[in-house]
CSV table of C-alpha atoms in Angstrom, one decimal:
chain,number,residue,atom,x,y,z
A,61,MET,CA,-79.8,127.4,45.1
A,62,ASN,CA,-79.1,130.5,47.0
A,63,ASN,CA,-79.0,133.5,44.6
A,64,PHE,CA,-77.8,135.8,47.4
A,65,PRO,CA,-74.9,134.0,49.2
A,66,LYS,CA,-73.5,137.2,50.7
A,67,SER,CA,-76.9,138.4,52.0
A,68,GLY,CA,-77.5,134.9,53.4
A,69,THR,CA,-74.6,135.3,55.9
A,70,PHE,CA,-76.8,137.6,58.0
A,71,PRO,CA,-79.2,135.9,60.5
A,72,LEU,CA,-82.9,136.5,59.8
A,73,ASN,CA,-83.5,138.2,63.2
A,74,ILE,CA,-80.7,140.7,62.4
A,75,VAL,CA,-82.1,141.4,58.9
A,76,GLN,CA,-85.6,141.9,60.2
A,77,SER,CA,-84.5,144.2,63.0
A,78,LYS,CA,-82.3,146.4,60.8
A,79,ILE,CA,-84.0,146.8,57.4
A,80,MET,CA,-86.2,149.8,56.8
A,81,GLY,CA,-87.8,148.8,53.5
A,82,PRO,CA,-87.4,146.1,50.7
A,83,ASN,CA,-84.5,143.9,51.7
A,84,PRO,CA,-81.5,146.2,51.0
A,85,LEU,CA,-79.0,143.3,51.3
A,86,LYS,CA,-80.4,141.6,48.2
A,87,LEU,CA,-80.8,144.8,46.3
A,88,CYS,CA,-77.2,145.6,47.0
A,89,GLU,CA,-75.9,142.1,46.1
A,90,GLU,CA,-77.7,142.1,42.8
A,91,LEU,CA,-76.6,145.6,42.0
A,92,LEU,CA,-73.0,144.7,42.6
A,93,ARG,CA,-72.9,141.5,40.6
A,94,GLY,CA,-70.0,141.7,38.2
A,95,HIS,CA,-68.8,144.9,39.8
A,96,LYS,CA,-65.3,146.2,39.1
A,97,ILE,CA,-64.5,147.7,42.5
A,98,PRO,CA,-61.2,146.3,43.8
A,99,GLN,CA,-61.1,144.7,47.3
A,100,GLY,CA,-59.8,147.2,49.8
A,101,ALA,CA,-61.3,150.1,47.9
A,102,VAL,CA,-62.6,153.1,49.9
A,103,VAL,CA,-66.4,153.0,49.4
A,104,LEU,CA,-69.1,155.4,50.5
A,105,ASP,CA,-72.4,153.8,51.6
A,106,LEU,CA,-74.6,156.9,51.1
A,107,GLY,CA,-77.8,157.0,53.1
A,108,SER,CA,-76.7,153.9,55.1
A,109,GLY,CA,-79.6,153.8,57.6
A,110,THR,CA,-79.0,151.3,60.3
A,111,GLY,CA,-75.7,150.2,58.6
A,112,ILE,CA,-76.6,146.7,57.5
A,113,THR,CA,-75.6,147.4,53.9
A,114,SER,CA,-72.4,149.0,55.1
A,115,CYS,CA,-71.7,145.8,57.1
A,116,LEU,CA,-72.3,143.8,53.9
A,117,LEU,CA,-69.9,146.0,51.9
A,118,ALA,CA,-67.1,145.8,54.5
A,119,ARG,CA,-67.5,142.2,55.6
A,120,GLU,CA,-68.5,140.4,52.4
A,121,TYR,CA,-66.8,142.5,49.8
A,122,GLY,CA,-63.7,143.7,51.7
A,123,PHE,CA,-64.2,147.4,51.1
A,124,ALA,CA,-63.1,150.1,53.5
A,125,THR,CA,-66.5,151.4,54.1
A,126,TYR,CA,-67.9,154.8,55.3
A,127,ALA,CA,-71.5,154.5,56.5
A,128,VAL,CA,-72.9,157.9,56.0
A,129,ASP,CA,-76.4,158.8,57.2
A,130,LEU,CA,-78.3,161.7,58.6
A,131,TRP,CA,-80.8,160.0,60.9
A,132,SER,CA,-79.0,157.1,62.5
A,133,ASP,CA,-76.7,157.3,65.5
A,134,PRO,CA,-73.0,156.6,64.6
A,135,GLY,CA,-72.3,155.2,68.1
A,136,GLU,CA,-75.2,152.7,67.8
A,137,ASN,CA,-74.1,151.7,64.3
A,138,MET,CA,-70.5,151.2,65.4
A,139,ARG,CA,-71.7,148.9,68.2
A,140,PHE,CA,-73.6,146.9,65.6
A,141,PHE,CA,-70.5,146.7,63.4
A,142,GLU,CA,-68.4,145.5,66.2
A,143,GLU,CA,-71.0,142.8,67.1
A,144,MET,CA,-70.7,141.7,63.4
A,145,GLY,CA,-67.0,141.3,63.8
A,146,LEU,CA,-65.8,144.6,62.1
A,147,SER,CA,-63.3,147.1,63.4
A,148,ASN,CA,-63.1,150.8,62.9
A,149,ARG,CA,-60.3,150.2,60.3
A,150,GLN,CA,-62.8,148.3,58.2
A,151,ILE,CA,-65.9,150.5,58.6
A,152,CYS,CA,-66.6,154.1,59.9
A,153,PRO,CA,-70.0,155.5,60.7
A,154,VAL,CA,-70.5,159.2,59.9
A,155,LYS,CA,-73.4,161.5,60.6
A,156,ALA,CA,-73.9,163.9,57.6
A,157,ASP,CA,-76.7,165.5,55.6
A,158,ALA,CA,-76.0,164.3,52.0
A,159,SER,CA,-78.2,167.0,50.5
A,160,GLN,CA,-76.0,169.7,52.0
A,161,GLY,CA,-72.7,168.2,50.8
A,162,LEU,CA,-70.3,165.7,52.4
A,163,PRO,CA,-67.5,166.2,54.9
A,164,PHE,CA,-64.8,164.4,52.8
A,165,ALA,CA,-61.9,165.5,50.7
A,166,THR,CA,-62.0,165.8,46.9
A,167,GLU,CA,-61.7,162.4,45.1
A,168,PHE,CA,-61.7,160.6,48.5
A,169,PHE,CA,-63.8,157.6,47.4
A,170,ASP,CA,-63.0,154.9,44.9
A,171,ALA,CA,-66.7,154.1,44.6
A,172,VAL,CA,-70.2,155.0,46.0
A,173,VAL,CA,-73.1,152.6,46.8
A,174,SER,CA,-76.5,153.9,47.8
A,175,ILE,CA,-79.4,151.6,48.5
A,176,ASP,CA,-83.0,153.0,48.7
A,177,ALA,CA,-81.7,156.4,49.6
A,178,TYR,CA,-80.5,158.3,46.6
A,179,ASN,CA,-84.0,159.3,45.6
A,180,TYR,CA,-84.3,161.4,48.8
A,181,PHE,CA,-81.5,163.8,47.8
A,182,GLY,CA,-80.7,163.0,44.1
A,183,ARG,CA,-83.9,164.5,42.6
A,184,ASP,CA,-82.2,167.9,42.4
A,185,SER,CA,-80.6,168.1,39.0
A,186,ALA,CA,-77.5,169.8,40.4
A,187,TYR,CA,-76.9,167.4,43.2
A,188,LEU,CA,-74.9,164.7,41.4
A,189,GLY,CA,-72.5,167.0,39.7
A,190,GLU,CA,-72.0,169.6,42.5
A,191,LYS,CA,-72.4,167.6,45.7
A,192,LEU,CA,-71.4,164.0,45.0
A,193,LEU,CA,-69.1,163.5,42.0
A,194,PRO,CA,-66.3,165.8,43.4
A,195,HIS,CA,-65.7,163.3,46.2
A,196,VAL,CA,-65.3,160.3,43.7
A,197,LYS,CA,-62.0,159.5,42.0
A,198,ARG,CA,-61.9,159.8,38.3
A,199,GLY,CA,-62.9,156.5,36.8
A,200,GLY,CA,-64.8,155.6,40.0
A,201,LEU,CA,-68.1,153.8,39.9
A,202,LEU,CA,-71.4,154.8,41.6
A,203,HIS,CA,-74.0,152.2,42.2
A,204,PHE,CA,-77.6,153.2,43.1
A,205,ALA,CA,-80.6,151.0,43.9
A,206,ILE,CA,-83.6,153.3,43.8
A,207,PRO,CA,-87.3,152.5,44.5
A,208,GLY,CA,-89.1,153.4,41.4
A,209,MET,CA,-92.2,153.2,39.3
A,210,VAL,CA,-92.7,151.0,36.2
A,211,ARG,CA,-94.2,154.2,34.6
A,212,ASP,CA,-94.6,157.6,36.2
A,213,CYS,CA,-98.3,158.1,37.2
A,214,HIS,CA,-98.2,161.1,39.4
A,215,ASP,CA,-100.8,162.9,37.3
A,216,ASP,CA,-103.3,160.1,38.0
A,217,LEU,CA,-102.2,158.1,41.0
A,218,PRO,CA,-103.9,154.7,41.1
A,219,PRO,CA,-106.0,154.2,44.3
A,220,GLU,CA,-104.0,151.1,45.4
A,221,LEU,CA,-100.9,153.3,45.9
A,222,LEU,CA,-102.8,155.7,48.1
A,223,LEU,CA,-103.8,153.0,50.5
A,224,SER,CA,-100.3,153.1,52.1
A,225,TRP,CA,-98.7,156.3,50.8
A,226,THR,CA,-99.5,160.0,50.3
A,227,PRO,CA,-98.9,161.8,47.0
A,228,GLU,CA,-96.0,163.6,48.8
A,229,GLN,CA,-94.4,160.3,49.7
A,230,LEU,CA,-94.9,158.9,46.2
A,231,GLU,CA,-93.1,162.0,44.7
A,232,TYR,CA,-89.9,160.3,45.8
A,233,MET,CA,-90.5,157.5,43.2
A,234,HIS,CA,-90.1,157.8,39.5
A,235,ASP,CA,-89.5,155.6,36.4
A,236,MET,CA,-86.2,154.9,34.6
A,237,ASP,CA,-86.9,157.5,31.9
A,238,TRP,CA,-87.2,160.2,34.6
A,239,TRP,CA,-84.0,159.2,36.2
A,240,ARG,CA,-82.2,159.0,32.9
A,241,ALA,CA,-83.3,162.5,32.1
A,242,MET,CA,-82.1,163.7,35.5
A,243,ILE,CA,-78.7,162.1,35.2
A,244,GLU,CA,-77.7,162.4,31.6
A,245,PRO,CA,-77.2,166.2,31.5
A,246,THR,CA,-74.6,166.0,34.3
A,247,CYS,CA,-71.1,166.7,33.1
A,248,GLY,CA,-68.3,164.3,34.0
A,249,VAL,CA,-70.4,161.1,34.4
A,250,ARG,CA,-71.5,158.3,32.1
A,251,ILE,CA,-74.4,155.9,32.6
A,252,GLU,CA,-72.9,152.4,32.4
A,253,ARG,CA,-76.1,150.5,33.2
A,254,MET,CA,-79.7,151.2,34.1
A,255,ALA,CA,-82.3,148.4,34.5
A,256,PRO,CA,-84.9,147.0,36.9
A,257,LEU,CA,-83.5,144.7,39.6
A,258,THR,CA,-84.9,141.2,39.3
A,259,CYS,CA,-85.0,140.7,43.1
A,260,HIS,CA,-87.7,143.4,43.5
A,261,ASP,CA,-90.5,141.1,44.5
A,262,GLU,CA,-88.3,139.0,46.8
A,263,ALA,CA,-86.9,142.0,48.5
A,264,TRP,CA,-90.5,143.3,49.1
A,265,ALA,CA,-91.6,140.0,50.4
A,266,ASP,CA,-88.8,140.0,53.0
A,267,TRP,CA,-89.8,143.5,54.1
A,268,LEU,CA,-93.6,142.7,54.4
A,269,ALA,CA,-92.8,139.7,56.6
A,270,CYS,CA,-91.2,142.0,59.2
A,271,ASP,CA,-93.1,142.6,62.4
A,272,ASN,CA,-93.0,146.4,62.6
A,273,GLU,CA,-95.5,149.2,62.0
A,274,TYR,CA,-93.8,150.5,58.8
A,275,ALA,CA,-93.9,147.1,57.1
A,276,ALA,CA,-97.5,146.7,58.3
A,277,GLY,CA,-98.4,150.1,56.8
A,278,ASP,CA,-97.1,149.1,53.4
A,279,ARG,CA,-99.1,145.9,53.3
A,280,ALA,CA,-102.4,147.5,52.3
A,281,SER,CA,-101.1,148.9,49.0
A,282,MET,CA,-99.1,145.8,48.2
A,283,GLU,CA,-102.0,143.4,49.0
A,284,ALA,CA,-104.2,145.5,46.7
A,285,GLY,CA,-101.8,144.9,43.8
A,286,ALA,CA,-99.6,148.0,43.9
A,287,GLY,CA,-96.5,145.9,43.4
A,288,ARG,CA,-97.2,145.7,39.6
A,289,LEU,CA,-96.8,149.5,39.4
A,290,LEU,CA,-93.5,149.6,41.3
A,291,ASN,CA,-90.0,148.4,40.6
A,292,SER,CA,-86.4,148.7,42.0
A,293,ILE,CA,-84.1,150.5,39.6
A,294,GLY,CA,-80.4,149.6,39.4
A,295,ILE,CA,-78.1,152.4,38.1
A,296,VAL,CA,-74.3,152.2,37.6
A,297,LEU,CA,-72.5,155.4,36.7
A,298,ARG,CA,-68.8,156.1,36.1
A,299,ARG,CA,-67.1,159.4,36.9
A,300,LEU,CA,-65.1,160.5,33.8
């Protein structure tokens, strides 16, 4: 039985050439199970990277998708989208620094999706309320999949984590209690759901099977058992 039918529409060679960490297609598909975003909704893929999750959102869910990222090239991403059968009416790549605010009108988006990216800019307590929520329609949903820790251990980092990552890199990862405390004080938003994603191990296995230096660099920690300390956190918020 295929638990990820939408993710499974992408050829393995495409997935392995485009992903930049634990399989974002599976993280996204699990995060959106039972979602209430209507087909044709205008959706922001925030921190879209190479655009493979944006392609999933546009092609498999029927959302009008904006693929927003700071580091990827919009022209290269658009060529990829066209190769995957998508037009610029279905999907639009935009280069923008999420941490500095977004170049969109107030209440422009019906929903936001962010896979393995929100932790880079959302750790500022003012970010959600000041920089992101104004662009989301009232009643709109925000879906985040965030790489996390089962329990924060920054005061005493286990040696297996340090085989692949520096303390500075690990500072981007926190547990659910930390994220709840970061989000709850924000006015105008309600936490609808926050829970570990069950595809965490499978998504990591897909990434570690990739033949690139970044996946290879992560193997030392994971082979030493660091996976038991990490999780993938799924968060669903609603703008009030």
